[in-house]
Amino acid sequence: KDTVPPTLLSINRVSAHPPNRAPVAFTVTFSEPITGLTAAQFSTSGSTAPGVAILSLAGSGASYTVV
């Protein structure tokens, strides 16, 4: 049984310059496949976080797109 939890390897913005007020997508990559991951498990922080929400999560294995 795997007793080592996966680690976050990277978070990269998908579009370098999204249009004003458009949703921004990020690719999130983990060290190993994740199962049961949901958008509710993500949160935002920082000066731009007020009013920002996680809209969706898509992907499988070790790579996901968060919008």
Short mmCIF file of N, CA and C in Angstrom, two decimals:
data_model
loop_
_atom_site.label_atom_id
_atom_site.label_comp_id
_atom_site.label_asym_id
_atom_site.label_seq_id
_atom_site.Cartn_x
_atom_site.Cartn_y
_atom_site.Cartn_z
N LYS A 1 0.84 -1.19 0.00
CA LYS A 1 0.00 0.00 0.00
C LYS A 1 0.88 1.24 0.00
N ASP A 2 0.50 2.22 -0.81
CA ASP A 2 1.22 3.48 -0.93
C ASP A 2 0.91 4.35 0.30
N THR A 3 1.91 4.65 1.09
CA THR A 3 1.70 5.45 2.30
C THR A 3 2.23 6.88 2.15
N VAL A 4 2.82 7.19 1.00
CA VAL A 4 3.35 8.53 0.76
C VAL A 4 2.31 9.33 -0.02
N PRO A 5 1.82 10.44 0.54
CA PRO A 5 0.82 11.23 -0.18
C PRO A 5 1.43 11.91 -1.40
N PRO A 6 0.62 12.17 -2.43
CA PRO A 6 1.12 12.87 -3.60
C PRO A 6 1.51 14.30 -3.23
N THR A 7 2.44 14.84 -3.99
CA THR A 7 2.84 16.23 -3.80
C THR A 7 2.46 17.04 -5.03
N LEU A 8 2.29 18.32 -4.84
CA LEU A 8 2.00 19.24 -5.93
C LEU A 8 3.30 19.56 -6.64
N LEU A 9 3.36 19.28 -7.94
CA LEU A 9 4.58 19.55 -8.71
C LEU A 9 4.55 20.92 -9.36
N SER A 10 3.37 21.32 -9.89
CA SER A 10 3.31 22.60 -10.59
C SER A 10 1.88 23.11 -10.71
N ILE A 11 1.79 24.43 -10.83
CA ILE A 11 0.54 25.13 -11.17
C ILE A 11 0.92 26.12 -12.25
N ASN A 12 0.36 25.96 -13.44
CA ASN A 12 0.69 26.84 -14.56
C ASN A 12 -0.57 27.41 -15.19
N ARG A 13 -0.58 28.70 -15.41
CA ARG A 13 -1.71 29.34 -16.08
C ARG A 13 -1.75 28.88 -17.52
N VAL A 14 -2.92 28.50 -18.00
CA VAL A 14 -3.08 27.97 -19.36
C VAL A 14 -2.91 29.07 -20.40
N SER A 15 -3.54 30.22 -20.20
CA SER A 15 -3.47 31.33 -21.14
C SER A 15 -2.66 32.46 -20.51
N ALA A 16 -1.63 32.90 -21.21
CA ALA A 16 -0.77 33.95 -20.66
C ALA A 16 -1.52 35.28 -20.48
N HIS A 17 -2.46 35.57 -21.38
CA HIS A 17 -3.17 36.84 -21.32
C HIS A 17 -4.66 36.65 -21.59
N PRO A 18 -5.41 36.13 -20.60
CA PRO A 18 -6.86 35.95 -20.82
C PRO A 18 -7.55 37.31 -20.95
N PRO A 19 -8.64 37.39 -21.71
CA PRO A 19 -9.39 38.64 -21.83
C PRO A 19 -9.86 39.12 -20.46
N ASN A 20 -10.03 40.42 -20.34
CA ASN A 20 -10.49 41.02 -19.09
C ASN A 20 -11.77 40.35 -18.60
N ARG A 21 -11.80 39.97 -17.34
CA ARG A 21 -12.95 39.37 -16.67
C ARG A 21 -13.29 37.96 -17.17
N ALA A 22 -12.43 37.40 -17.99
CA ALA A 22 -12.66 36.03 -18.47
C ALA A 22 -12.14 35.05 -17.42
N PRO A 23 -12.74 33.87 -17.33
CA PRO A 23 -12.21 32.86 -16.41
C PRO A 23 -10.75 32.53 -16.76
N VAL A 24 -9.96 32.27 -15.75
CA VAL A 24 -8.56 31.92 -15.94
C VAL A 24 -8.38 30.45 -15.59
N ALA A 25 -7.75 29.71 -16.48
CA ALA A 25 -7.53 28.28 -16.27
C ALA A 25 -6.09 28.01 -15.88
N PHE A 26 -5.92 27.04 -14.98
CA PHE A 26 -4.59 26.62 -14.54
C PHE A 26 -4.47 25.12 -14.70
N THR A 27 -3.31 24.65 -15.13
CA THR A 27 -3.01 23.23 -15.15
C THR A 27 -2.28 22.91 -13.85
N VAL A 28 -2.80 21.94 -13.13
CA VAL A 28 -2.23 21.53 -11.85
C VAL A 28 -1.71 20.10 -12.02
N THR A 29 -0.45 19.89 -11.67
CA THR A 29 0.17 18.59 -11.85
C THR A 29 0.68 18.06 -10.50
N PHE A 30 0.33 16.82 -10.23
CA PHE A 30 0.73 16.15 -8.99
C PHE A 30 1.80 15.10 -9.28
N SER A 31 2.46 14.63 -8.24
CA SER A 31 3.56 13.66 -8.38
C SER A 31 3.07 12.25 -8.73
N GLU A 32 1.80 11.99 -8.54
CA GLU A 32 1.23 10.68 -8.86
C GLU A 32 -0.26 10.86 -9.11
N PRO A 33 -0.91 9.87 -9.72
CA PRO A 33 -2.35 9.99 -9.99
C PRO A 33 -3.16 10.21 -8.71
N ILE A 34 -4.20 11.02 -8.85
CA ILE A 34 -5.11 11.36 -7.75
C ILE A 34 -6.49 10.84 -8.15
N THR A 35 -7.22 10.26 -7.20
CA THR A 35 -8.60 9.88 -7.46
C THR A 35 -9.50 10.60 -6.47
N GLY A 36 -10.72 10.91 -6.89
CA GLY A 36 -11.69 11.56 -6.02
C GLY A 36 -11.47 13.04 -5.83
N LEU A 37 -10.64 13.67 -6.65
CA LEU A 37 -10.37 15.10 -6.53
C LEU A 37 -11.59 15.90 -7.00
N THR A 38 -11.97 16.94 -6.25
CA THR A 38 -13.11 17.78 -6.62
C THR A 38 -12.71 19.25 -6.59
N ALA A 39 -13.49 20.09 -7.28
CA ALA A 39 -13.23 21.53 -7.29
C ALA A 39 -13.32 22.11 -5.87
N ALA A 40 -14.15 21.53 -5.02
CA ALA A 40 -14.31 22.02 -3.65
C ALA A 40 -13.02 21.89 -2.83
N GLN A 41 -12.09 21.08 -3.28
CA GLN A 41 -10.83 20.89 -2.56
C GLN A 41 -9.79 21.95 -2.90
N PHE A 42 -10.14 22.87 -3.78
CA PHE A 42 -9.24 23.97 -4.16
C PHE A 42 -9.73 25.27 -3.54
N SER A 43 -8.81 26.18 -3.28
CA SER A 43 -9.18 27.50 -2.77
C SER A 43 -8.25 28.54 -3.39
N THR A 44 -8.64 29.78 -3.26
CA THR A 44 -7.83 30.88 -3.79
C THR A 44 -7.30 31.70 -2.61
N SER A 45 -6.22 32.42 -2.86
CA SER A 45 -5.67 33.30 -1.84
C SER A 45 -4.91 34.42 -2.52
N GLY A 46 -4.61 35.45 -1.76
CA GLY A 46 -3.85 36.57 -2.30
C GLY A 46 -4.73 37.78 -2.53
N SER A 47 -4.14 38.83 -3.05
CA SER A 47 -4.84 40.11 -3.21
C SER A 47 -5.96 40.06 -4.23
N THR A 48 -5.93 39.12 -5.17
CA THR A 48 -6.99 39.04 -6.17
C THR A 48 -8.07 38.03 -5.79
N ALA A 49 -7.94 37.41 -4.64
CA ALA A 49 -8.88 36.35 -4.25
C ALA A 49 -10.29 36.82 -3.92
N PRO A 50 -10.52 38.00 -3.32
CA PRO A 50 -11.91 38.37 -3.00
C PRO A 50 -12.81 38.34 -4.25
N GLY A 51 -13.89 37.61 -4.17
CA GLY A 51 -14.82 37.53 -5.29
C GLY A 51 -14.44 36.49 -6.33
N VAL A 52 -13.32 35.83 -6.15
CA VAL A 52 -12.86 34.81 -7.10
C VAL A 52 -13.40 33.45 -6.64
N ALA A 53 -13.80 32.64 -7.60
CA ALA A 53 -14.34 31.32 -7.26
C ALA A 53 -13.75 30.26 -8.18
N ILE A 54 -13.64 29.06 -7.68
CA ILE A 54 -13.26 27.92 -8.52
C ILE A 54 -14.53 27.48 -9.24
N LEU A 55 -14.52 27.54 -10.57
CA LEU A 55 -15.72 27.23 -11.36
C LEU A 55 -15.81 25.76 -11.76
N SER A 56 -14.66 25.17 -12.08
CA SER A 56 -14.71 23.78 -12.55
C SER A 56 -13.36 23.11 -12.39
N LEU A 57 -13.40 21.79 -12.46
CA LEU A 57 -12.21 20.96 -12.41
C LEU A 57 -12.38 19.86 -13.44
N ALA A 58 -11.37 19.68 -14.28
CA ALA A 58 -11.41 18.62 -15.29
C ALA A 58 -10.05 17.94 -15.33
N GLY A 59 -10.04 16.68 -15.63
CA GLY A 59 -8.78 15.97 -15.77
C GLY A 59 -8.84 14.63 -15.09
N SER A 60 -7.71 13.96 -15.06
CA SER A 60 -7.59 12.67 -14.40
C SER A 60 -6.14 12.36 -14.20
N GLY A 61 -5.90 11.31 -13.45
CA GLY A 61 -4.53 10.91 -13.21
C GLY A 61 -3.80 11.95 -12.38
N ALA A 62 -2.69 12.43 -12.88
CA ALA A 62 -1.85 13.39 -12.17
C ALA A 62 -2.00 14.81 -12.70
N SER A 63 -2.83 15.03 -13.72
CA SER A 63 -2.96 16.36 -14.32
C SER A 63 -4.41 16.81 -14.41
N TYR A 64 -4.67 18.02 -13.92
CA TYR A 64 -6.02 18.58 -13.90
C TYR A 64 -6.00 20.02 -14.37
N THR A 65 -7.13 20.47 -14.90
CA THR A 65 -7.31 21.87 -15.24
C THR A 65 -8.34 22.46 -14.30
N VAL A 66 -7.94 23.53 -13.63
CA VAL A 66 -8.81 24.23 -12.67
C VAL A 66 -9.18 25.58 -13.30
N VAL A 67 -10.48 25.88 -13.33
CA VAL A 67 -10.97 27.16 -13.87
C VAL A 67 -11.68 27.89 -12.77
#
